[in-house]
Amino acid sequence: MLQLITARYVMPVSAPVIENGAVLINSRSIMAVGRRATLAVANPEATTVDFGDAVILPPMVNAHTHLELTDYPTWALQAGFSNLSESFADWVVKLVKVRNAQPIAKIKNSLKSGLDQVLKAGTGAIGDILTTLNIHEVYNRTSLKGRIFCELLGHDLTKINERLDFIQESLLRSPPGRFGLGLAPHAPYTLTSTALSHIVLWSERHELPLAIHLAETKEETEFLSGKTGPIAERIFPAAKWRVDDFSDLPANSSVQWLINNAVLPAGSLVVHGVHLTEADINDVARYSWHVVLCPRSNSHFGDSRAAVASYRKAGINLALGTDSRASVSSLSLWDELAYAWRHFPGVCGPSEWLDIATRGGAKALGVDAIMGRLEPGLGANFQIVVPPEIPSTGELAEALCAHADMIDVKALYIDGENILSVN
Ligand SMILES: [Zn+2]
């Protein structure tokens, strides 16, 4: 069945904005994108669904999140923790303590709630970190696409292998929902070089993409250069790890540590990428890694800003992620975009930020053949939003960025179905 979805504006992302535009879809694919009048005349049999003074654009892609932690603020309050600002190391210790105290049923509900929240915020794909591997069936019930990255950390290869065996037998045999799989070696301060290279080899054998938290804080750099600082003094005792078990050679940056120990394959996701030198950024470009920016989460631990201009100059694909509800106030990528727009003034134009939030994320998660721009042949995946005021065509991109946290998401089509009207 042909449908003509129309609105005041269509923003294909890969082409200029169309006023009085329309997207022609069959059951699951985009057939044409253009002016409403032209497409209506050429396709008289199509049913028209008009959204009026609204904007049709690709769905948001939340390229880094931890949806199983969606209910974390409630758990932390119930455990007697406040929401006051805290150091990164103290936050990690608290997070692990609070999460480990939750029964599996609560973590499942929390993931389910996270999946619902991102859909309502106009998100079509996620890069979700899964720590509690045996709740993976929750993903079967969502329309979201993207990639589930199974988290691995520590220095104990026996424990890491147990998780890899589980991933092979449960998740690889029957991938959850509409998602691809990947591995998330957690971070340079939670992995020995031996563990990292073991995980990278395993991922190559199974052709699984990787995502790693990298260069998130200055404490991470301090730890890698001398095994000292708050990570060694607070996180290690809480995890019952010994610094001596992490006997890697000192590295003066997180990217250098990575390159010294195991080069991640092209297409890997570097999440955060805040504390990197220009030389590190050139290495990220040389290895063709994507970078997922999480500016709200970074600000939770002080005023650290990723070098977005340098990333752009180096030609690195950028995506946006909300990170988890343990460090941000919402799972809406529109809220993240609003923050990025204000947090990095003048670094990128509004169209570039919208590209990062949609097409950049789709590329990072390997779903860019079906999502991330409005073009014939892609999946019928798009959102319909209403900004507080309808601007002129030339001002639309800036209005969407400037008012991104006031956007009303009216509809979200995934595979030709309006998911928000179904729910
Ligand atoms: Zn994260």
JSON list of N, CA and C in Angstrom, two decimals, residues 1 16 20 23 42 68-69 83 96 112 137 163 171 185 222 237 255-256 266 275 285 296 300 316 373 400-401:
[
{"chain": "A", "resi": 1, "resn": "MET", "atom": "N", "xyz": [0.83, -1.20, 0.00]},
{"chain": "A", "resi": 1, "resn": "MET", "atom": "CA", "xyz": [0.00, 0.00, 0.00]},
{"chain": "A", "resi": 1, "resn": "MET", "atom": "C", "xyz": [0.87, 1.25, 0.00]},
{"chain": "A", "resi": 16, "resn": "PRO", "atom": "N", "xyz": [18.83, 19.31, 0.42]},
{"chain": "A", "resi": 16, "resn": "PRO", "atom": "CA", "xyz": [18.22, 20.51, 1.00]},
{"chain": "A", "resi": 16, "resn": "PRO", "atom": "C", "xyz": [16.78, 20.28, 1.49]},
{"chain": "A", "resi": 20, "resn": "ASN", "atom": "N", "xyz": [6.64, 22.26, 1.88]},
{"chain": "A", "resi": 20, "resn": "ASN", "atom": "CA", "xyz": [5.47, 21.52, 1.39]},
{"chain": "A", "resi": 20, "resn": "ASN", "atom": "C", "xyz": [5.92, 20.19, 0.79]},
{"chain": "A", "resi": 23, "resn": "VAL", "atom": "N", "xyz": [6.97, 12.36, 1.73]},
{"chain": "A", "resi": 23, "resn": "VAL", "atom": "CA", "xyz": [7.74, 11.12, 1.59]},
{"chain": "A", "resi": 23, "resn": "VAL", "atom": "C", "xyz": [6.75, 10.05, 1.17]},
{"chain": "A", "resi": 42, "resn": "ALA", "atom": "N", "xyz": [1.65, 12.36, -9.27]},
{"chain": "A", "resi": 42, "resn": "ALA", "atom": "CA", "xyz": [2.26, 11.16, -9.87]},
{"chain": "A", "resi": 42, "resn": "ALA", "atom": "C", "xyz": [1.77, 9.86, -9.23]},
{"chain": "A", "resi": 68, "resn": "GLU", "atom": "N", "xyz": [19.73, -0.39, 30.47]},
{"chain": "A", "resi": 68, "resn": "GLU", "atom": "CA", "xyz": [19.39, -1.16, 31.68]},
{"chain": "A", "resi": 68, "resn": "GLU", "atom": "C", "xyz": [19.53, -0.31, 32.94]},
{"chain": "A", "resi": 69, "resn": "LEU", "atom": "N", "xyz": [20.14, 0.87, 32.82]},
{"chain": "A", "resi": 69, "resn": "LEU", "atom": "CA", "xyz": [20.29, 1.77, 33.98]},
{"chain": "A", "resi": 69, "resn": "LEU", "atom": "C", "xyz": [19.23, 2.87, 34.01]},
{"chain": "A", "resi": 83, "resn": "ASN", "atom": "N", "xyz": [21.89, 13.18, 44.85]},
{"chain": "A", "resi": 83, "resn": "ASN", "atom": "CA", "xyz": [22.23, 13.50, 43.46]},
{"chain": "A", "resi": 83, "resn": "ASN", "atom": "C", "xyz": [23.29, 14.57, 43.36]},
{"chain": "A", "resi": 96, "resn": "VAL", "atom": "N", "xyz": [28.27, 0.90, 40.61]},
{"chain": "A", "resi": 96, "resn": "VAL", "atom": "CA", "xyz": [28.41, -0.56, 40.66]},
{"chain": "A", "resi": 96, "resn": "VAL", "atom": "C", "xyz": [27.68, -1.11, 41.89]},
{"chain": "A", "resi": 112, "resn": "LYS", "atom": "N", "xyz": [13.37, -2.18, 29.79]},
{"chain": "A", "resi": 112, "resn": "LYS", "atom": "CA", "xyz": [12.12, -2.03, 29.03]},
{"chain": "A", "resi": 112, "resn": "LYS", "atom": "C", "xyz": [11.68, -0.56, 29.02]},
{"chain": "A", "resi": 137, "resn": "GLU", "atom": "N", "xyz": [16.51, -10.99, 26.14]},
{"chain": "A", "resi": 137, "resn": "GLU", "atom": "CA", "xyz": [15.24, -11.21, 25.44]},
{"chain": "A", "resi": 137, "resn": "GLU", "atom": "C", "xyz": [14.32, -9.97, 25.51]},
{"chain": "A", "resi": 163, "resn": "ARG", "atom": "N", "xyz": [31.73, -15.28, 29.80]},
{"chain": "A", "resi": 163, "resn": "ARG", "atom": "CA", "xyz": [30.79, -14.35, 29.16]},
{"chain": "A", "resi": 163, "resn": "ARG", "atom": "C", "xyz": [30.82, -14.50, 27.64]},
{"chain": "A", "resi": 171, "resn": "LEU", "atom": "N", "xyz": [23.39, -15.27, 22.39]},
{"chain": "A", "resi": 171, "resn": "LEU", "atom": "CA", "xyz": [23.09, -14.07, 21.59]},
{"chain": "A", "resi": 171, "resn": "LEU", "atom": "C", "xyz": [23.47, -14.22, 20.12]},
{"chain": "A", "resi": 185, "resn": "PRO", "atom": "N", "xyz": [34.45, -3.91, 25.07]},
{"chain": "A", "resi": 185, "resn": "PRO", "atom": "CA", "xyz": [35.51, -3.92, 26.08]},
{"chain": "A", "resi": 185, "resn": "PRO", "atom": "C", "xyz": [35.41, -2.58, 26.82]},
{"chain": "A", "resi": 222, "resn": "GLU", "atom": "N", "xyz": [45.56, 9.79, 33.95]},
{"chain": "A", "resi": 222, "resn": "GLU", "atom": "CA", "xyz": [46.48, 9.70, 35.09]},
{"chain": "A", "resi": 222, "resn": "GLU", "atom": "C", "xyz": [46.76, 8.23, 35.44]},
{"chain": "A", "resi": 237, "resn": "PRO", "atom": "N", "xyz": [40.20, -0.72, 44.85]},
{"chain": "A", "resi": 237, "resn": "PRO", "atom": "CA", "xyz": [39.85, -1.41, 46.10]},
{"chain": "A", "resi": 237, "resn": "PRO", "atom": "C", "xyz": [38.39, -1.86, 46.12]},
{"chain": "A", "resi": 255, "resn": "VAL", "atom": "N", "xyz": [44.45, 6.67, 23.74]},
{"chain": "A", "resi": 255, "resn": "VAL", "atom": "CA", "xyz": [44.63, 6.15, 22.39]},
{"chain": "A", "resi": 255, "resn": "VAL", "atom": "C", "xyz": [45.97, 5.43, 22.27]},
{"chain": "A", "resi": 256, "resn": "GLN", "atom": "N", "xyz": [47.00, 5.99, 22.91]},
{"chain": "A", "resi": 256, "resn": "GLN", "atom": "CA", "xyz": [48.31, 5.32, 22.87]},
{"chain": "A", "resi": 256, "resn": "GLN", "atom": "C", "xyz": [48.24, 3.97, 23.58]},
{"chain": "A", "resi": 266, "resn": "ALA", "atom": "N", "xyz": [38.83, -1.06, 11.97]},
{"chain": "A", "resi": 266, "resn": "ALA", "atom": "CA", "xyz": [38.12, 0.10, 11.41]},
{"chain": "A", "resi": 266, "resn": "ALA", "atom": "C", "xyz": [36.64, -0.04, 11.71]},
{"chain": "A", "resi": 275, "resn": "HIS", "atom": "N", "xyz": [39.61, 13.50, 26.38]},
{"chain": "A", "resi": 275, "resn": "HIS", "atom": "CA", "xyz": [40.99, 13.87, 26.73]},
{"chain": "A", "resi": 275, "resn": "HIS", "atom": "C", "xyz": [41.98, 13.27, 25.74]},
{"chain": "A", "resi": 285, "resn": "ALA", "atom": "N", "xyz": [41.53, 9.06, 13.28]},
{"chain": "A", "resi": 285, "resn": "ALA", "atom": "CA", "xyz": [41.18, 9.20, 11.86]},
{"chain": "A", "resi": 285, "resn": "ALA", "atom": "C", "xyz": [41.88, 8.12, 11.04]},
{"chain": "A", "resi": 296, "resn": "ARG", "atom": "N", "xyz": [26.56, 15.83, 27.63]},
{"chain": "A", "resi": 296, "resn": "ARG", "atom": "CA", "xyz": [25.90, 16.02, 28.94]},
{"chain": "A", "resi": 296, "resn": "ARG", "atom": "C", "xyz": [26.56, 15.15, 30.00]},
{"chain": "A", "resi": 300, "resn": "HIS", "atom": "N", "xyz": [28.79, 16.16, 33.58]},
{"chain": "A", "resi": 300, "resn": "HIS", "atom": "CA", "xyz": [28.46, 15.69, 34.92]},
{"chain": "A", "resi": 300, "resn": "HIS", "atom": "C", "xyz": [29.73, 15.58, 35.78]},
{"chain": "A", "resi": 316, "resn": "ILE", "atom": "N", "xyz": [36.65, 12.69, 10.83]},
{"chain": "A", "resi": 316, "resn": "ILE", "atom": "CA", "xyz": [36.15, 11.56, 11.62]},
{"chain": "A", "resi": 316, "resn": "ILE", "atom": "C", "xyz": [34.62, 11.61, 11.68]},
{"chain": "A", "resi": 373, "resn": "ARG", "atom": "N", "xyz": [18.94, 9.07, 6.62]},
{"chain": "A", "resi": 373, "resn": "ARG", "atom": "CA", "xyz": [18.64, 10.10, 5.63]},
{"chain": "A", "resi": 373, "resn": "ARG", "atom": "C", "xyz": [17.36, 9.68, 4.94]},
{"chain": "A", "resi": 400, "resn": "LEU", "atom": "N", "xyz": [15.58, 24.08, 14.85]},
{"chain": "A", "resi": 400, "resn": "LEU", "atom": "CA", "xyz": [15.51, 22.73, 15.44]},
{"chain": "A", "resi": 400, "resn": "LEU", "atom": "C", "xyz": [16.60, 22.53, 16.49]},
{"chain": "A", "resi": 401, "resn": "CYS", "atom": "N", "xyz": [17.82, 23.02, 16.21]},
{"chain": "A", "resi": 401, "resn": "CYS", "atom": "CA", "xyz": [18.91, 22.85, 17.18]},
{"chain": "A", "resi": 401, "resn": "CYS", "atom": "C", "xyz": [18.68, 23.74, 18.42]}
]
